[in-house]
Amino acid sequence: MHGLWRSGGCFELLQYFATGVRCAFELFRRDLDGRPFPLYIRPAAAIPPQPHRTTAPPATDDKHTPPLPPRASTMACSCAQGVVFDANVIRNSALEDGLAGWAPLGSCTELSVRHEEPEKVPTETINDVEDGYRPSGRYILAAGRGGEEDGLCQAIPAGTLKPRVTYRVAGWIGLGDGAAGEHAVRVNIRVDGEGKECALVVEGGAVCAEAGKWTEIKGVFRLKASPASGAAVHVQGAPAGVDVKVMDLQVFATDRKARFKKLRKKTDKVRKRDVVLKFAGAGASSAVSGASIRVMQMDTSFAFGACINPAVIQEPAFVDYFTKHFDWAVFENELKWYHTEAVQGQLNYADPDALLDFCDRHGKPVRGHCIFWAVDRMVQKWVKDLPNDQLTAAVQGRLTSLLTRYAGRFPHYDVNNEMLHGTFFQDRLGDDINAFMFKETARLDPGAALFVNDYNVEGGGDPNATPEKYIAQVNALMEKGAPVGGIGLQGHVTNPAGEIICDALDKLATTDLPVWLTELDVCESDVCLRAEDLEVVLREAYAHPAVEGVVLWGFMQGHMWRQDACLVNSDGTINDAGQRFINLRQEWTSHARGKIDSDGNFKFRGYHGSYVVQLATATGKMHKAFSVEKGDTPLVLDMDV
């Protein structure tokens, strides 16, 4: 823990929300995180696999956009003038006035107000807008629906919704008695176009609803321009004939500044500790009393990383930002099976070897991403063409080849990527194959922490990827003996809401497994809003005790999977989002100066990590290293001089 004293010398150290335009009531299909999201109802199991990054290396399919000029970072670039935060724009939300303000969608739809039985009213909610809020128990029943677009709606007056402001959608959704299974129900914001001949439809959230159960909707949206002629909120989905129930629907502007204030207090409790440096010993107190002292944090216990590939490590501007501001790395595609064995039997590890060598030179540990990929379209053709017995042998061959070659080199592995969204190996080789992959990985490389890794879990808008389903997957794997060692949230986000992210993290924390954001990118064309969005995600992650690291899925323009997510422009200049990242890292670093008190002590409160203390006395300057680890009580360290 303690280093040696060293004497002498001076110590230096977001465009509409991915919205498509269609006329009248035609609904768009949102490209959430670059993947098609099912807005039309269908059984959850029938939702097709979704594309992720590229199908062949190299994966740098970001569209090149002109470099953005650097600008000063600002905490308030959203258009907050005239916005009343945390005020519900939905009138008669709790139905005190019956159906006033509400209208049916569909010629056959009939609306009625119902009262839930007290014991069935939800008791837990992430809605913290009102102190002591509890669901009212009153709900609208939309019956007689003739199709997926039928349901209920309410007009929102012109001027109510402000541009560039993040709105949350909250409430409770259920299905009528007798509905079989789960069905997707969505809340959309319909924004009238000029002349009302066309409309924008902005997705406000979606849930998998079911009969006999209330599911909380956790949606979010943002508009680029203020609707000139008003808007309307629509609740739609579920098959024809299935009744939809809606309780306490709310739409409100979220106050990010107020949220950040809460998170700073939470961060102080979670990530910092009181420290007492004692300069004791025979005569030491009097000898050093009043001496000048400087404490400098050298690194942090919380990991920040970024993905790399062979192209970016040749870019001086990339290497400079990466080596200065990141502690970990992950390879974009170079460790994936389709990259290392594009043709059966022809193994090629040249790229991962070169990237590992680069990381070794710069002292960056690397996450192993990924051994397998569960999504059908991401499996190379020769693997798909194998009969089952040969596929089993190929899986074993992949494990043996990769893990014996790199044993001990990767502290983490994403074992079978995106199992919430794909089941290729399970469909072909049976329900036990996923657990086998984990167990065999642990046998071949016992020192690595083995992760599940998936997308949309933190966003609240993908019925296929809820925290509850992710937890169930982890539990099912562990029941079969899989040594799951961590939970990966990819974090391909657009317009994030901190409360929704925190809710997902709280749920995942019940597994007692460490959580990492493994592929974070925040997509927003307005770089100022992008900086705010990035800060939302990073503050939520850093303030949560279950999260141990955040890895960005690239940061340089022209070298990223998602456009409009860069922190560094193509010319090497750092944009507003990149500066915000630097500012946060500086905020989360502790330095202290002062003088040793008459008792020979120096006290400060610092972030967890490693430090060097510099003591200036009459005989010169001396340095010593120490570490601050997690703990609820003050850390008292003896500094022998």
XYZ file of C-alpha atoms in Angstrom:
641
model
C 0.000 0.000 0.000
C 2.674 2.513 1.015
C 5.553 3.407 -1.247
C 8.979 4.636 -0.238
C 9.678 8.254 0.500
C 11.710 9.905 -2.213
C 13.729 12.989 -1.366
C 14.730 15.978 -3.430
C 13.336 17.695 -6.508
C 9.899 19.025 -7.389
C 7.134 16.461 -8.107
C 5.392 17.264 -11.442
C 2.441 15.706 -12.633
C -29.538 15.715 -30.659
C -32.579 16.632 -35.058
C -35.608 14.950 -33.783
C -35.160 11.843 -31.776
C -34.124 9.690 -34.744
C -37.555 10.492 -36.136
C -38.877 9.582 -39.554
C -41.509 11.677 -41.277
C -44.707 10.101 -42.488
C -48.038 11.609 -43.358
C -51.142 11.505 -41.161
C -51.133 8.639 -38.662
C -48.502 6.498 -40.333
C -45.977 5.534 -37.665
C -42.240 5.569 -38.002
C -39.861 2.875 -36.881
C -37.267 4.459 -34.599
C -33.631 3.661 -35.179
C -32.758 3.308 -31.498
C -29.003 3.022 -31.107
C -28.731 2.225 -34.796
C -31.089 -0.724 -34.589
C -34.678 -1.050 -35.827
C -37.081 -1.021 -32.912
C -40.481 -2.753 -33.139
C -43.200 -0.137 -32.868
C -45.865 -2.382 -34.353
C -47.216 -5.015 -32.034
C -45.985 -8.557 -32.199
C -45.096 -11.145 -29.595
C -41.799 -10.327 -27.940
C -40.294 -13.607 -29.121
C -41.167 -12.743 -32.706
C -39.224 -9.498 -32.807
C -36.359 -10.124 -35.239
C -32.675 -9.862 -34.404
C -31.297 -6.380 -34.820
C -28.126 -5.234 -36.552
C -25.115 -4.143 -34.552
C -22.084 -2.370 -35.951
C -20.669 -4.063 -39.041
C -20.855 -7.582 -40.386
C -17.282 -7.619 -41.612
C -14.105 -5.908 -40.463
C -13.085 -3.189 -40.269
C -16.084 -1.632 -38.518
C -15.770 2.069 -38.995
C -19.054 2.764 -40.751
C -19.505 6.217 -39.291
C -20.421 8.710 -41.979
C -17.824 11.403 -42.300
C -19.205 14.777 -41.342
C -17.433 18.130 -41.519
C -15.323 18.828 -38.459
C -17.064 20.792 -35.754
C -15.335 23.937 -34.523
C -14.179 23.844 -30.923
C -16.268 25.833 -28.498
C -16.292 26.509 -24.803
C -18.170 24.012 -22.656
C -21.401 25.216 -21.099
C -23.715 23.660 -18.567
C -26.856 25.219 -20.001
C -27.153 24.809 -23.749
C -30.685 23.380 -23.724
C -33.499 25.832 -24.423
C -34.803 26.134 -20.861
C -36.336 29.594 -21.113
C -40.009 29.420 -20.215
C -39.825 25.744 -19.266
C -41.579 24.648 -16.099
C -39.698 21.560 -15.004
C -41.425 18.530 -13.514
C -44.906 19.847 -14.384
C -47.193 17.365 -16.109
C -48.405 18.641 -19.484
C -51.111 15.959 -19.616
C -54.399 17.341 -18.340
C -56.623 15.237 -16.129
C -53.892 12.627 -15.832
C -55.402 10.974 -12.743
C -58.946 11.184 -14.167
C -60.441 13.295 -11.392
C -62.640 14.829 -14.122
C -63.574 11.587 -15.816
C -62.549 11.432 -19.457
C -62.209 15.201 -19.895
C -59.394 15.899 -22.381
C -59.152 12.303 -23.589
C -60.355 10.958 -26.931
C -60.421 7.515 -28.559
C -58.232 6.489 -31.478
C -60.129 4.278 -33.903
C -63.745 4.331 -34.980
C -64.672 1.382 -32.774
C -62.643 2.248 -29.690
C -64.610 2.995 -26.531
C -63.059 4.685 -23.485
C -64.212 4.328 -19.898
C -62.845 5.182 -16.455
C -62.215 2.258 -14.140
C -60.902 1.835 -10.588
C -58.239 -0.749 -9.825
C -58.617 -2.929 -6.762
C -56.512 -1.369 -3.977
C -54.276 -4.419 -3.562
C -53.441 -4.353 -7.279
C -52.429 -0.679 -7.474
C -48.649 -0.420 -8.085
C -46.637 0.625 -5.065
C -43.150 1.151 -6.538
C -42.291 3.840 -9.053
C -39.278 5.772 -10.343
C -41.485 8.850 -10.684
C -40.039 11.263 -8.121
C -41.588 14.425 -9.513
C -44.050 14.722 -6.624
C -42.989 13.972 -3.068
C -44.810 10.892 -1.842
C -46.404 10.218 -5.240
C -48.379 6.991 -5.526
C -50.453 5.843 -8.506
C -54.075 6.974 -8.221
C -55.683 3.618 -8.987
C -57.933 5.208 -11.637
C -57.321 4.183 -15.222
C -58.703 4.490 -18.739
C -59.828 1.269 -20.401
C -59.640 1.407 -24.211
C -61.937 -1.374 -25.423
C -63.202 -2.450 -28.825
C -59.926 -1.604 -30.548
C -59.891 -2.583 -34.191
C -56.153 -2.507 -34.836
C -52.690 -1.690 -33.607
C -53.081 2.048 -34.180
C -56.232 2.253 -32.073
C -56.121 3.415 -28.471
C -56.438 6.830 -26.835
C -55.008 10.302 -27.236
C -54.910 13.802 -25.791
C -54.076 17.075 -27.540
C -51.159 19.149 -26.248
C -51.636 22.872 -26.902
C -49.226 24.738 -29.165
C -46.294 26.211 -27.284
C -46.424 23.667 -24.478
C -43.575 21.457 -25.670
C -40.275 23.309 -25.950
C -37.454 22.422 -28.337
C -34.147 20.981 -27.145
C -35.631 20.041 -23.771
C -35.685 16.461 -22.533
C -39.149 15.211 -21.631
C -39.895 12.083 -19.682
C -42.983 9.938 -20.222
C -44.233 8.130 -17.131
C -47.280 6.148 -16.137
C -48.623 2.625 -15.981
C -49.794 0.335 -18.779
C -51.745 -2.905 -18.570
C -53.920 -5.146 -20.729
C -57.530 -6.092 -20.220
C -58.547 -9.339 -18.600
C -58.296 -12.290 -20.923
C -55.389 -10.996 -23.011
C -52.895 -13.794 -23.600
C -49.154 -13.204 -23.193
C -47.215 -9.978 -23.535
C -47.917 -7.316 -26.140
C -46.018 -4.152 -26.985
C -47.830 -0.912 -26.139
C -46.238 2.399 -27.066
C -46.667 6.063 -26.295
C -46.008 8.352 -29.257
C -45.954 12.123 -29.599
C -47.644 13.223 -32.831
C -46.430 16.623 -33.997
C -48.559 18.265 -36.674
C -46.819 19.570 -39.771
C -47.701 22.601 -41.836
C -51.276 22.447 -43.020
C -51.680 19.263 -40.968
C -51.031 17.295 -44.144
C -48.044 15.588 -42.604
C -47.007 14.717 -39.085
C -43.893 13.779 -37.238
C -44.302 10.877 -34.861
C -41.785 10.844 -32.038
C -41.609 7.736 -29.927
C -42.118 8.464 -26.252
C -41.689 4.977 -24.810
C -42.793 1.371 -25.092
C -43.495 -1.519 -22.738
C -44.376 -5.174 -22.925
C -47.756 -5.118 -21.196
C -49.751 -8.073 -19.957
C -53.076 -8.843 -18.309
C -53.280 -8.785 -14.531
C -50.135 -6.689 -14.177
C -49.219 -3.007 -14.352
C -45.977 -2.142 -16.137
C -44.389 1.257 -15.619
C -43.541 3.101 -18.805
C -40.186 4.884 -18.756
C -40.010 6.902 -21.919
C -38.105 9.969 -23.030
C -38.156 12.271 -26.040
C -36.853 15.603 -27.266
C -38.016 17.882 -30.073
C -35.754 19.863 -32.352
C -38.330 22.572 -33.048
C -41.405 23.782 -31.232
C -44.624 22.407 -32.799
C -46.257 25.357 -34.545
C -49.780 23.946 -34.419
C -49.666 21.751 -31.357
C -49.090 18.081 -30.707
C -50.865 15.079 -29.267
C -49.897 12.105 -27.147
C -51.078 8.748 -28.493
C -51.201 5.410 -26.657
C -51.330 2.555 -29.178
C -50.322 -1.017 -29.768
C -51.432 -4.545 -28.861
C -53.471 -6.595 -31.342
C -57.029 -5.844 -32.390
C -59.512 -6.844 -29.728
C -57.049 -6.554 -26.837
C -58.111 -3.922 -24.313
C -55.442 -1.450 -23.206
C -55.350 0.151 -19.739
C -53.574 3.428 -18.946
C -53.058 4.826 -15.435
C -51.660 8.270 -14.538
C -49.954 9.063 -17.842
C -47.531 11.961 -17.417
C -45.266 13.979 -19.710
C -42.913 16.446 -18.045
C -39.680 18.326 -18.692
C -36.822 16.920 -16.670
C -34.539 19.285 -14.772
C -31.036 18.053 -15.454
C -29.344 20.691 -13.298
C -31.375 19.625 -10.286
C -30.539 16.006 -11.009
C -26.826 16.784 -11.271
C -26.952 18.498 -7.892
C -28.341 15.322 -6.323
C -25.756 13.207 -8.109
C -22.860 15.304 -6.802
C -23.978 14.562 -3.263
C -24.424 10.881 -4.093
C -21.006 10.762 -5.745
C -19.341 12.268 -2.694
C -20.760 9.450 -0.573
C -20.066 6.627 -3.025
C -16.664 7.567 -4.468
C -14.862 9.547 -1.735
C -13.438 8.911 1.713
C -12.029 10.940 4.581
C -8.274 10.468 4.925
C -5.935 11.269 7.815
C -2.213 11.257 7.084
C -0.318 10.872 10.360
C 3.246 12.072 10.518
C 3.990 10.511 13.898
C 7.008 8.903 15.494
C 9.640 10.131 17.922
C 9.771 13.872 17.568
C 8.123 13.747 14.161
C 5.129 15.880 15.104
C 7.228 18.828 16.168
C 9.626 18.366 13.276
C 6.936 18.541 10.585
C 4.302 20.690 12.297
C 3.493 23.572 9.969
C 5.321 21.978 7.051
C 3.750 22.440 3.606
C 2.092 19.380 2.117
C 0.622 18.618 -1.279
C -1.505 15.551 -2.095
C -1.954 14.559 -5.741
C -4.173 11.786 -7.112
C -2.339 9.749 -9.728
C -5.128 7.452 -10.886
C -8.666 6.464 -9.968
C -10.220 3.185 -8.872
C -13.049 3.788 -11.363
C -12.110 2.714 -14.888
C -12.583 4.814 -18.020
C -11.794 3.249 -21.375
C -12.325 3.471 -25.134
C -12.415 1.112 -28.079
C -9.531 1.023 -30.543
C -8.767 -0.553 -33.904
C -5.705 -0.747 -36.189
C -6.594 2.494 -37.976
C -7.042 4.787 -34.976
C -3.773 3.871 -33.296
C -2.051 5.384 -36.345
C -3.777 8.747 -35.722
C -1.609 10.987 -33.489
C -4.607 13.026 -32.293
C -6.461 9.856 -31.307
C -3.473 8.387 -29.507
C -2.885 11.651 -27.656
C -6.473 11.899 -26.345
C -6.652 8.169 -25.618
C -3.427 7.951 -23.639
C -4.191 11.105 -21.642
C -7.796 10.440 -20.693
C -8.456 6.676 -20.720
C -7.249 3.827 -18.538
C -8.684 0.802 -20.403
C -9.198 -0.324 -23.977
C -11.419 -2.700 -25.923
C -10.996 -3.849 -29.527
C -13.788 -2.798 -31.858
C -13.979 -5.944 -34.001
C -10.550 -7.506 -34.037
C -11.179 -10.182 -31.402
C -14.528 -11.298 -32.795
C -14.784 -14.720 -34.316
C -15.729 -13.426 -37.770
C -12.497 -11.404 -37.740
C -10.047 -13.996 -36.442
C -11.498 -16.854 -38.526
C -13.307 -15.388 -41.506
C -12.589 -18.594 -43.418
C -12.874 -21.921 -41.646
C -9.520 -23.142 -40.403
C -7.626 -19.962 -41.373
C -6.875 -18.300 -38.033
C -5.509 -14.773 -38.079
C -4.601 -13.051 -34.824
C -2.345 -10.385 -36.337
C -4.669 -7.485 -35.537
C -5.408 -8.368 -31.900
C -1.711 -9.114 -31.370
C -0.788 -5.652 -32.675
C -3.469 -3.936 -30.615
C -2.401 -5.792 -27.480
C 1.161 -4.698 -28.098
C -0.019 -1.076 -28.391
C -1.953 -1.354 -25.114
C 0.984 -2.996 -23.360
C 3.252 -0.139 -24.395
C 0.830 2.375 -22.933
C -0.115 0.366 -19.846
C -3.806 -0.095 -20.727
C -5.653 -3.291 -19.717
C -8.078 -4.587 -22.343
C -11.604 -6.006 -22.203
C -12.020 -9.111 -24.344
C -14.895 -8.405 -26.732
C -16.230 -10.862 -27.673
C -15.825 -14.646 -27.828
C -19.203 -15.364 -29.457
C -22.084 -13.284 -30.771
C -25.598 -14.623 -30.277
C -27.272 -12.571 -33.023
C -27.811 -14.638 -36.164
C -26.741 -11.984 -38.659
C -23.417 -11.515 -36.854
C -22.385 -15.166 -37.290
C -20.198 -15.855 -40.313
C -21.719 -17.985 -43.065
C -19.374 -20.930 -42.745
C -20.360 -21.303 -39.100
C -24.066 -21.225 -39.977
C -23.556 -23.876 -42.648
C -22.081 -26.428 -40.235
C -24.211 -29.364 -39.112
C -24.813 -29.384 -35.363
C -22.080 -31.861 -34.466
C -19.480 -29.856 -36.383
C -20.847 -26.618 -34.944
C -20.277 -27.989 -31.446
C -16.697 -28.839 -32.399
C -16.221 -25.383 -33.916
C -17.437 -23.713 -30.707
C -14.947 -25.757 -28.703
C -12.214 -24.957 -31.207
C -12.910 -21.238 -30.959
C -12.732 -21.355 -27.170
C -9.532 -23.383 -27.099
C -7.758 -21.364 -29.793
C -8.587 -17.933 -28.387
C -8.256 -18.619 -24.688
C -5.060 -20.648 -24.769
C -3.407 -18.036 -26.954
C -4.423 -15.109 -24.729
C -4.706 -16.702 -21.292
C -4.220 -14.005 -18.672
C -4.155 -11.151 -21.193
C -7.791 -9.992 -20.960
C -9.153 -9.207 -17.469
C -12.731 -9.328 -18.856
C -14.499 -11.334 -21.541
C -17.909 -10.717 -23.099
C -18.658 -14.394 -23.560
C -21.707 -14.497 -25.853
C -22.685 -11.025 -26.951
C -26.311 -9.800 -26.957
C -28.153 -12.885 -25.738
C -31.261 -10.788 -25.064
C -31.504 -10.073 -28.780
C -30.156 -13.250 -30.361
C -30.319 -17.009 -29.845
C -28.300 -18.501 -32.702
C -26.200 -20.936 -30.673
C -29.045 -21.761 -28.317
C -31.392 -22.527 -31.203
C -28.842 -24.805 -32.839
C -27.168 -26.472 -29.863
C -29.737 -26.368 -27.070
C -30.468 -24.380 -23.937
C -27.264 -25.404 -22.142
C -24.810 -24.025 -24.696
C -24.603 -20.520 -23.217
C -23.738 -21.831 -19.766
C -21.199 -24.176 -21.357
C -19.475 -21.227 -23.018
C -19.065 -19.507 -19.643
C -17.866 -22.631 -17.857
C -15.370 -23.560 -20.546
C -14.041 -19.990 -20.713
C -13.485 -20.067 -16.944
C -11.691 -23.402 -17.209
C -9.332 -22.188 -19.924
C -8.713 -18.711 -18.465
C -9.703 -18.795 -14.788
C -8.465 -15.295 -14.005
C -10.880 -13.434 -16.291
C -14.205 -11.952 -15.172
C -16.917 -13.215 -17.525
C -19.609 -10.760 -18.609
C -22.983 -10.786 -20.233
C -23.239 -7.820 -22.588
C -26.312 -6.274 -24.204
C -27.922 -3.073 -25.431
C -30.984 -0.935 -24.608
C -31.246 -2.265 -21.051
C -30.475 1.136 -19.539
C -32.862 3.098 -21.772
C -36.279 1.846 -20.675
C -37.673 1.707 -24.220
C -36.933 -1.808 -25.498
C -39.449 -4.439 -24.347
C -36.944 -7.157 -25.257
C -34.221 -5.716 -23.032
C -35.634 -4.748 -19.658
C -33.513 -4.970 -16.510
C -35.876 -7.671 -15.263
C -35.256 -9.821 -18.341
C -31.514 -9.257 -18.070
C -31.540 -10.336 -14.422
C -33.586 -13.416 -15.306
C -31.021 -14.309 -17.960
C -28.147 -13.956 -15.510
C -29.957 -16.049 -12.903
C -30.732 -18.761 -15.454
C -27.072 -18.934 -16.478
C -25.867 -19.128 -12.888
C -28.392 -21.847 -12.042
C -26.703 -23.924 -14.751
C -23.286 -23.319 -13.233
C -22.138 -20.436 -15.424
C -19.637 -18.271 -13.496
C -21.094 -14.920 -14.543
C -18.762 -12.259 -13.174
C -20.186 -9.004 -14.465
C -22.997 -7.246 -16.296
C -22.265 -5.196 -19.397
C -24.550 -2.375 -20.482
C -23.478 -1.310 -23.946
C -24.848 2.215 -23.646
C -25.573 3.151 -27.262
C -27.911 5.921 -26.172
C -29.791 8.887 -27.573
C -31.315 11.596 -25.367
C -30.784 9.774 -22.057
C -32.826 10.334 -18.906
C -30.827 9.976 -15.718
C -33.679 8.679 -13.574
C -34.344 5.867 -16.046
C -30.673 4.890 -16.172
C -30.496 4.924 -12.377
C -33.580 2.729 -12.121
C -31.970 0.122 -14.379
C -28.738 0.253 -12.385
C -30.618 -0.125 -9.109
C -32.330 -3.249 -10.392
C -29.144 -4.778 -11.810
C -27.328 -4.056 -8.546
C -29.555 -6.640 -6.829
C -27.469 -9.336 -8.548
C -24.406 -8.213 -6.526
C -22.400 -8.303 -9.767
C -20.238 -5.408 -10.952
C -21.754 -3.365 -13.769
C -19.781 -1.777 -16.597
C -20.949 0.475 -19.395
C -19.051 -1.306 -22.116
C -19.750 0.537 -25.398
C -20.944 4.021 -24.526
C -21.669 6.474 -27.297
C -24.151 9.329 -27.085
C -25.603 10.303 -30.444
C -26.770 13.902 -30.970
C -26.053 16.173 -33.933
C -25.968 19.288 -31.746
C -22.594 18.980 -30.059
C -23.660 21.169 -27.140
C -26.622 18.901 -26.371
C -24.337 15.919 -26.940
C -22.125 17.205 -24.147
C -25.141 17.459 -21.833
C -26.324 13.980 -22.785
C -22.870 12.543 -22.183
C -22.762 14.192 -18.779
C -26.139 12.645 -17.897
C -24.856 9.119 -18.521
C -21.447 9.605 -16.947
C -22.809 11.195 -13.768
C -25.373 8.432 -13.294
C -22.748 5.747 -13.800
C -20.115 7.364 -11.608
C -22.558 8.020 -8.771
C -23.852 4.450 -8.672
C -22.024 2.028 -6.349
C -22.648 -0.973 -8.620
C -20.799 0.550 -11.583
C -17.050 -0.042 -11.773
C -16.187 1.303 -15.207
C -17.260 3.061 -18.394
C -15.821 2.262 -21.816
C -16.591 4.546 -24.770
C -17.277 3.000 -28.163
C -14.859 5.357 -29.846
C -14.506 9.112 -29.583
C -12.986 10.491 -32.799
C -14.950 11.726 -35.804
C -14.554 9.459 -38.803
C -13.562 6.515 -36.615
C -16.852 5.728 -34.880
C -19.694 3.307 -35.480
C -22.362 5.950 -34.792
C -22.137 9.369 -36.348
C -22.801 12.462 -34.274
C -21.244 10.888 -31.178
C -17.623 12.050 -31.375
C -15.689 13.887 -28.688
C -12.742 14.753 -30.915
C -13.203 16.194 -34.399
C -11.500 14.720 -37.449
C -8.926 17.530 -37.407
C -7.933 16.654 -33.834
C -9.715 19.528 -32.095
C -11.638 18.661 -28.953
C -15.315 19.545 -29.234
C -17.766 20.465 -26.488
C -18.511 16.844 -25.623
C -14.832 15.987 -25.450
C -14.137 18.931 -23.175
C -17.072 17.956 -20.968
C -15.540 14.501 -20.563
C -12.201 16.065 -19.590
C -13.914 18.417 -17.147
C -15.731 15.558 -15.437
C -12.557 13.540 -15.089
C -10.896 16.564 -13.520
C -13.860 17.056 -11.193
C -13.512 13.443 -10.082
C -9.836 13.806 -9.231
C -8.669 14.927 -5.781
C -5.794 17.232 -5.006
C -5.138 18.914 -1.668
C -2.694 21.458 -0.292
C -2.081 22.738 3.196
C 0.100 22.468 6.270
C 0.526 19.704 8.800
C -1.285 20.537 12.029
C 0.242 20.672 15.508
C -0.587 17.002 16.079
C 1.385 15.981 13.021
C -1.717 15.224 10.918
C -3.044 16.286 7.540
C -6.704 15.637 6.733
C -8.519 15.675 3.398
C -11.394 13.951 1.602
C -10.492 12.259 -1.649
C -11.736 10.022 -4.421
C -10.770 6.358 -4.329
C -7.503 5.690 -6.109
C -3.744 6.012 -5.778
C -1.971 9.142 -4.561
C 1.400 10.705 -4.007
C 2.012 13.062 -1.086
C 4.733 15.701 -1.310
C 6.107 17.016 1.963
C 8.252 20.137 2.006
C 10.507 20.524 5.068
C 13.590 22.514 5.903
C 15.727 19.644 4.635
C 14.000 19.384 1.248
C 11.033 17.742 -0.470
C 10.023 14.133 0.003
C 7.379 12.007 -1.725
C 5.436 8.928 -0.781
C 2.686 6.890 -2.463
C -0.475 5.616 -0.849
C -3.935 4.350 -1.842
C -7.455 5.316 -0.844
C -9.881 2.407 -1.053
C -13.601 2.157 -0.371
C -14.674 2.451 3.234
C -17.287 4.035 5.472
C -14.838 5.141 8.166
C -11.923 7.571 7.877
C -8.751 6.045 6.470
C -5.851 6.672 8.850
C -2.404 6.169 7.332
C 0.937 6.377 9.123
C 3.408 8.367 7.059
C 6.808 7.400 8.414
C 9.337 10.182 7.828
